[in-house]
Amino acid sequence: MGVDLNKDPTFFDRADAHIRQANEHCADTGRGKVSASLMYGCARFQAWNAATWAKDVEDMKARRDETVRYFVEQYQAMLEENLDDYIGNFAQYMQQEDPPKPTSTILERYAAGERSFASGDFGDQTHDLAGATLDDADFSGCLIVADFRGASLQRVSFRNANVKTCDFTGADLQDASFEGAAIDGARFDGASLSGASFTGASDQGHIYAPNELPDRCDHGHMPDT
């Protein structure tokens, strides 16, 4: 379908505006339903458009089939043009993005006022808790796999918990307790560990002594050889 932009320079601006509105509806409605509404709205507008051309109702009746053929042909030409464009540029237009991480139920429960998650099993997924505020939460005895990067975890208890491979990079762990916890593979790079306790925590066979802290410049404490 050829468009003379000299005669209609805002053609694609208007088309893009319709597409943006359709995309906004897709945020809370299925694409199929949005598509059906969009086609119906277009058909309704074109019926009104055809009525404005007609001298009277008899003229509109006489031109009905001609009008249908015109719009069907125009739509088919536009659809074929855009299908061919997507076929020719499929890899560019349909780049697969990483799916968003699911919202952690931990955040929802914390926001509702819950603070005790003791002995819970949160190993079903990698919980995205980066940047979260979970001060005073109790994860003692839990199994948890989580991204805690930059999180505020002041006074949080991970006593006897399994936090293997969790990422605490840059987290605020002031006065947090990891006593007796399994911290194999956990990262503490740049974390604030003021007042934190790791007494009895285990990492690759190493048992932490009182006042001993993990290496915050590496992936974890390496056992003594």
mmCIF file of C-alpha atoms in Angstrom:
data_model
loop_
_atom_site.group_PDB
_atom_site.id
_atom_site.type_symbol
_atom_site.label_atom_id
_atom_site.label_comp_id
_atom_site.label_asym_id
_atom_site.label_seq_id
_atom_site.Cartn_x
_atom_site.Cartn_y
_atom_site.Cartn_z
ATOM 1 C CA MET A 1 0.000 0.000 0.000
ATOM 2 C CA GLY A 2 1.584 3.213 -1.144
ATOM 3 C CA VAL A 3 1.142 6.296 1.032
ATOM 4 C CA ASP A 4 1.949 9.720 -0.349
ATOM 5 C CA LEU A 5 3.422 11.399 2.708
ATOM 6 C CA ASN A 6 3.580 14.693 0.855
ATOM 7 C CA LYS A 7 -0.210 14.728 0.706
ATOM 8 C CA ASP A 8 -0.726 13.141 4.136
ATOM 9 C CA PRO A 9 2.401 13.681 6.278
ATOM 10 C CA THR A 10 0.674 12.663 9.542
ATOM 11 C CA PHE A 11 -0.642 9.313 8.231
ATOM 12 C CA PHE A 12 1.698 7.166 10.323
ATOM 13 C CA ASP A 13 1.381 9.444 13.360
ATOM 14 C CA ARG A 14 -2.348 8.700 13.475
ATOM 15 C CA ALA A 15 -1.786 4.997 12.862
ATOM 16 C CA ASP A 16 0.792 4.853 15.653
ATOM 17 C CA ALA A 17 -1.626 6.583 18.028
ATOM 18 C CA HIS A 18 -4.211 3.837 17.416
ATOM 19 C CA ILE A 19 -1.556 1.158 17.930
ATOM 20 C CA ARG A 20 -0.393 2.722 21.186
ATOM 21 C CA GLN A 21 -3.937 2.768 22.516
ATOM 22 C CA ALA A 22 -4.427 -0.874 21.528
ATOM 23 C CA ASN A 23 -1.169 -1.783 23.283
ATOM 24 C CA GLU A 24 -2.360 -0.006 26.428
ATOM 25 C CA HIS A 25 -5.505 -2.134 26.444
ATOM 26 C CA CYS A 26 -3.333 -5.253 26.114
ATOM 27 C CA ALA A 27 -1.950 -4.535 29.587
ATOM 28 C CA ASP A 28 -5.135 -5.901 31.172
ATOM 29 C CA THR A 29 -6.993 -7.546 28.269
ATOM 30 C CA GLY A 30 -6.072 -10.410 25.938
ATOM 31 C CA ARG A 31 -4.680 -9.497 22.511
ATOM 32 C CA GLY A 32 -7.503 -11.358 20.761
ATOM 33 C CA LYS A 33 -10.155 -9.304 22.523
ATOM 34 C CA VAL A 34 -8.286 -6.063 21.850
ATOM 35 C CA SER A 35 -7.985 -7.036 18.176
ATOM 36 C CA ALA A 36 -11.710 -7.776 17.922
ATOM 37 C CA SER A 37 -12.628 -4.433 19.491
ATOM 38 C CA LEU A 38 -10.180 -2.594 17.251
ATOM 39 C CA MET A 39 -11.639 -4.179 14.099
ATOM 40 C CA TYR A 40 -15.184 -3.469 15.234
ATOM 41 C CA GLY A 41 -14.333 0.144 15.994
ATOM 42 C CA CYS A 42 -12.750 0.500 12.566
ATOM 43 C CA ALA A 43 -15.802 -1.045 10.886
ATOM 44 C CA ARG A 44 -18.119 1.221 12.836
ATOM 45 C CA PHE A 45 -16.146 4.295 11.886
ATOM 46 C CA GLN A 46 -16.099 3.289 8.216
ATOM 47 C CA ALA A 47 -19.859 2.733 8.210
ATOM 48 C CA TRP A 48 -20.272 6.273 9.508
ATOM 49 C CA ASN A 49 -17.696 7.447 6.966
ATOM 50 C CA ALA A 50 -19.671 5.842 4.147
ATOM 51 C CA ALA A 51 -22.855 7.452 5.413
ATOM 52 C CA THR A 52 -21.246 10.884 5.167
ATOM 53 C CA TRP A 53 -20.514 10.255 1.482
ATOM 54 C CA ALA A 54 -24.080 9.243 0.649
ATOM 55 C CA LYS A 55 -26.631 11.716 -0.640
ATOM 56 C CA ASP A 56 -29.392 9.837 1.169
ATOM 57 C CA VAL A 57 -30.259 6.364 2.460
ATOM 58 C CA GLU A 58 -31.079 5.060 -1.024
ATOM 59 C CA ASP A 59 -27.694 6.167 -2.302
ATOM 60 C CA MET A 60 -26.017 4.433 0.657
ATOM 61 C CA LYS A 61 -27.951 1.232 -0.095
ATOM 62 C CA ALA A 62 -26.975 1.367 -3.781
ATOM 63 C CA ARG A 63 -23.277 1.756 -2.934
ATOM 64 C CA ARG A 64 -23.218 -0.802 -0.089
ATOM 65 C CA ASP A 65 -21.483 -3.652 -1.940
ATOM 66 C CA GLU A 66 -19.034 -1.285 -3.621
ATOM 67 C CA THR A 67 -18.169 0.205 -0.215
ATOM 68 C CA VAL A 68 -17.595 -3.231 1.333
ATOM 69 C CA ARG A 69 -15.344 -4.268 -1.559
ATOM 70 C CA TYR A 70 -13.288 -1.087 -1.260
ATOM 71 C CA PHE A 71 -12.615 -1.397 2.456
ATOM 72 C CA VAL A 72 -12.003 -5.149 2.312
ATOM 73 C CA GLU A 73 -9.467 -4.659 -0.487
ATOM 74 C CA GLN A 74 -7.773 -1.818 1.375
ATOM 75 C CA TYR A 75 -7.593 -3.835 4.603
ATOM 76 C CA GLN A 76 -6.284 -6.900 2.790
ATOM 77 C CA ALA A 77 -3.550 -4.857 1.109
ATOM 78 C CA MET A 78 -2.503 -3.289 4.432
ATOM 79 C CA LEU A 79 -2.592 -6.621 6.266
ATOM 80 C CA GLU A 80 -0.511 -8.357 3.583
ATOM 81 C CA GLU A 81 2.017 -5.519 3.605
ATOM 82 C CA ASN A 82 2.436 -5.711 7.388
ATOM 83 C CA LEU A 83 2.542 -9.525 7.465
ATOM 84 C CA ASP A 84 5.301 -9.482 4.849
ATOM 85 C CA ASP A 85 7.140 -6.837 6.891
ATOM 86 C CA TYR A 86 7.023 -9.037 10.007
ATOM 87 C CA ILE A 87 8.079 -12.113 8.033
ATOM 88 C CA GLY A 88 11.054 -10.228 6.641
ATOM 89 C CA ASN A 89 12.061 -8.785 10.015
ATOM 90 C CA PHE A 90 10.849 -11.471 12.416
ATOM 91 C CA ALA A 91 14.114 -11.848 14.370
ATOM 92 C CA GLN A 92 14.359 -8.075 14.883
ATOM 93 C CA TYR A 93 10.699 -7.419 15.764
ATOM 94 C CA MET A 94 10.135 -10.487 17.940
ATOM 95 C CA GLN A 95 13.288 -10.565 20.042
ATOM 96 C CA GLN A 96 12.578 -12.752 23.044
ATOM 97 C CA GLU A 97 13.005 -10.868 26.280
ATOM 98 C CA ASP A 98 13.659 -12.507 29.604
ATOM 99 C CA PRO A 99 10.329 -13.073 31.308
ATOM 100 C CA PRO A 100 9.769 -10.819 34.293
ATOM 101 C CA LYS A 101 10.554 -12.398 37.609
ATOM 102 C CA PRO A 102 7.395 -13.363 39.466
ATOM 103 C CA THR A 103 6.477 -11.196 42.404
ATOM 104 C CA SER A 104 7.659 -12.874 45.568
ATOM 105 C CA THR A 105 4.929 -13.858 47.999
ATOM 106 C CA ILE A 106 7.386 -12.843 50.723
ATOM 107 C CA LEU A 107 7.013 -9.180 49.737
ATOM 108 C CA GLU A 108 3.235 -9.425 49.704
ATOM 109 C CA ARG A 109 3.157 -11.044 53.135
ATOM 110 C CA TYR A 110 5.654 -8.553 54.563
ATOM 111 C CA ALA A 111 3.645 -5.622 53.194
ATOM 112 C CA ALA A 112 0.581 -7.086 54.922
ATOM 113 C CA GLY A 113 2.416 -6.877 58.239
ATOM 114 C CA GLU A 114 3.787 -10.409 58.540
ATOM 115 C CA ARG A 115 7.308 -10.683 59.944
ATOM 116 C CA SER A 116 7.697 -14.362 60.818
ATOM 117 C CA PHE A 117 8.582 -16.675 57.935
ATOM 118 C CA ALA A 118 10.302 -19.170 60.212
ATOM 119 C CA SER A 119 10.799 -22.719 58.881
ATOM 120 C CA GLY A 120 9.216 -21.815 55.543
ATOM 121 C CA ASP A 121 10.211 -23.467 52.264
ATOM 122 C CA PHE A 122 10.983 -20.735 49.733
ATOM 123 C CA GLY A 123 13.158 -22.827 47.437
ATOM 124 C CA ASP A 124 10.492 -23.120 44.727
ATOM 125 C CA GLN A 125 11.905 -20.164 42.776
ATOM 126 C CA THR A 126 14.563 -17.499 42.947
ATOM 127 C CA HIS A 127 12.726 -14.797 44.859
ATOM 128 C CA ASP A 128 13.393 -11.315 43.528
ATOM 129 C CA LEU A 129 13.936 -9.311 46.712
ATOM 130 C CA ALA A 130 16.577 -6.952 45.347
ATOM 131 C CA GLY A 131 16.239 -3.539 46.960
ATOM 132 C CA ALA A 132 13.423 -4.716 49.221
ATOM 133 C CA THR A 133 12.965 -3.630 52.823
ATOM 134 C CA LEU A 134 12.547 -6.645 55.091
ATOM 135 C CA ASP A 135 13.857 -5.281 58.373
ATOM 136 C CA ASP A 136 13.128 -7.432 61.463
ATOM 137 C CA ALA A 137 11.881 -10.392 59.412
ATOM 138 C CA ASP A 138 12.434 -13.895 60.792
ATOM 139 C CA PHE A 139 13.656 -16.465 58.278
ATOM 140 C CA SER A 140 15.112 -18.796 60.887
ATOM 141 C CA GLY A 141 15.080 -22.420 59.786
ATOM 142 C CA CYS A 142 13.978 -21.492 56.254
ATOM 143 C CA LEU A 143 15.075 -22.882 52.930
ATOM 144 C CA ILE A 144 15.261 -19.869 50.661
ATOM 145 C CA VAL A 145 16.749 -19.031 47.281
ATOM 146 C CA ALA A 146 16.697 -15.284 46.730
ATOM 147 C CA ASP A 147 18.283 -12.203 45.220
ATOM 148 C CA PHE A 148 18.749 -9.849 48.185
ATOM 149 C CA ARG A 149 21.049 -7.405 46.389
ATOM 150 C CA GLY A 150 20.797 -3.954 47.952
ATOM 151 C CA ALA A 151 18.031 -5.051 50.297
ATOM 152 C CA SER A 152 17.546 -3.627 53.781
ATOM 153 C CA LEU A 153 17.761 -6.624 56.113
ATOM 154 C CA GLN A 154 18.530 -5.007 59.431
ATOM 155 C CA ARG A 155 18.013 -7.324 62.409
ATOM 156 C CA VAL A 156 16.777 -10.108 60.155
ATOM 157 C CA SER A 157 17.217 -13.636 61.494
ATOM 158 C CA PHE A 158 18.544 -16.341 59.183
ATOM 159 C CA ARG A 159 19.448 -18.580 62.140
ATOM 160 C CA ASN A 160 19.748 -22.245 61.102
ATOM 161 C CA ALA A 161 18.419 -21.309 57.640
ATOM 162 C CA ASN A 162 19.590 -22.637 54.297
ATOM 163 C CA VAL A 163 20.572 -19.579 52.265
ATOM 164 C CA LYS A 164 22.961 -21.350 49.905
ATOM 165 C CA THR A 165 23.657 -19.348 46.704
ATOM 166 C CA CYS A 166 21.624 -16.340 47.907
ATOM 167 C CA ASP A 167 23.024 -13.001 46.744
ATOM 168 C CA PHE A 168 23.400 -10.423 49.541
ATOM 169 C CA THR A 169 25.603 -8.088 47.488
ATOM 170 C CA GLY A 170 25.335 -4.544 48.842
ATOM 171 C CA ALA A 171 22.643 -5.518 51.349
ATOM 172 C CA ASP A 172 22.280 -3.835 54.740
ATOM 173 C CA LEU A 173 22.679 -6.730 57.180
ATOM 174 C CA GLN A 174 23.271 -4.662 60.301
ATOM 175 C CA ASP A 175 22.641 -6.813 63.404
ATOM 176 C CA ALA A 176 21.399 -9.708 61.241
ATOM 177 C CA SER A 177 21.922 -13.261 62.467
ATOM 178 C CA PHE A 178 23.219 -16.137 60.342
ATOM 179 C CA GLU A 179 24.065 -18.283 63.346
ATOM 180 C CA GLY A 180 24.060 -21.954 62.375
ATOM 181 C CA ALA A 181 23.010 -21.139 58.799
ATOM 182 C CA ALA A 182 24.220 -22.890 55.653
ATOM 183 C CA ILE A 183 25.697 -20.124 53.514
ATOM 184 C CA ASP A 184 27.550 -22.132 50.860
ATOM 185 C CA GLY A 185 27.933 -20.096 47.677
ATOM 186 C CA ALA A 186 26.189 -17.042 49.116
ATOM 187 C CA ARG A 187 27.572 -13.643 48.119
ATOM 188 C CA PHE A 188 28.194 -10.820 50.579
ATOM 189 C CA ASP A 189 30.192 -8.463 48.327
ATOM 190 C CA GLY A 190 29.926 -4.916 49.680
ATOM 191 C CA ALA A 191 27.303 -5.859 52.265
ATOM 192 C CA SER A 192 27.060 -3.958 55.533
ATOM 193 C CA LEU A 193 27.724 -6.529 58.264
ATOM 194 C CA SER A 194 28.005 -4.261 61.291
ATOM 195 C CA GLY A 195 26.819 -6.244 64.312
ATOM 196 C CA ALA A 196 25.959 -9.296 62.204
ATOM 197 C CA SER A 197 26.645 -12.734 63.673
ATOM 198 C CA PHE A 198 27.755 -15.810 61.715
ATOM 199 C CA THR A 199 28.688 -17.975 64.693
ATOM 200 C CA GLY A 200 28.280 -21.629 63.771
ATOM 201 C CA ALA A 201 27.413 -20.876 60.128
ATOM 202 C CA SER A 202 28.770 -23.393 57.616
ATOM 203 C CA ASP A 203 30.352 -22.720 54.233
ATOM 204 C CA GLN A 204 31.932 -25.519 52.241
ATOM 205 C CA GLY A 205 32.753 -27.415 55.431
ATOM 206 C CA HIS A 206 34.095 -24.393 57.288
ATOM 207 C CA ILE A 207 32.347 -23.510 60.551
ATOM 208 C CA TYR A 208 32.421 -19.841 61.485
ATOM 209 C CA ALA A 209 33.840 -18.874 64.854
ATOM 210 C CA PRO A 210 32.361 -16.100 67.021
ATOM 211 C CA ASN A 211 32.979 -12.638 65.500
ATOM 212 C CA GLU A 212 34.098 -14.196 62.194
ATOM 213 C CA LEU A 213 32.540 -12.686 59.100
ATOM 214 C CA PRO A 214 32.430 -13.898 55.493
ATOM 215 C CA ASP A 215 34.709 -12.414 52.863
ATOM 216 C CA ARG A 216 32.821 -9.483 51.376
ATOM 217 C CA CYS A 217 35.122 -9.231 48.348
ATOM 218 C CA ASP A 218 34.575 -12.736 47.073
ATOM 219 C CA HIS A 219 31.769 -15.211 46.561
ATOM 220 C CA GLY A 220 32.107 -16.557 50.086
ATOM 221 C CA HIS A 221 34.511 -17.908 52.652
ATOM 222 C CA MET A 222 36.872 -20.521 51.312
ATOM 223 C CA PRO A 223 37.754 -23.335 53.729
ATOM 224 C CA ASP A 224 41.222 -23.349 55.250
ATOM 225 C CA THR A 225 43.661 -25.726 53.598
#
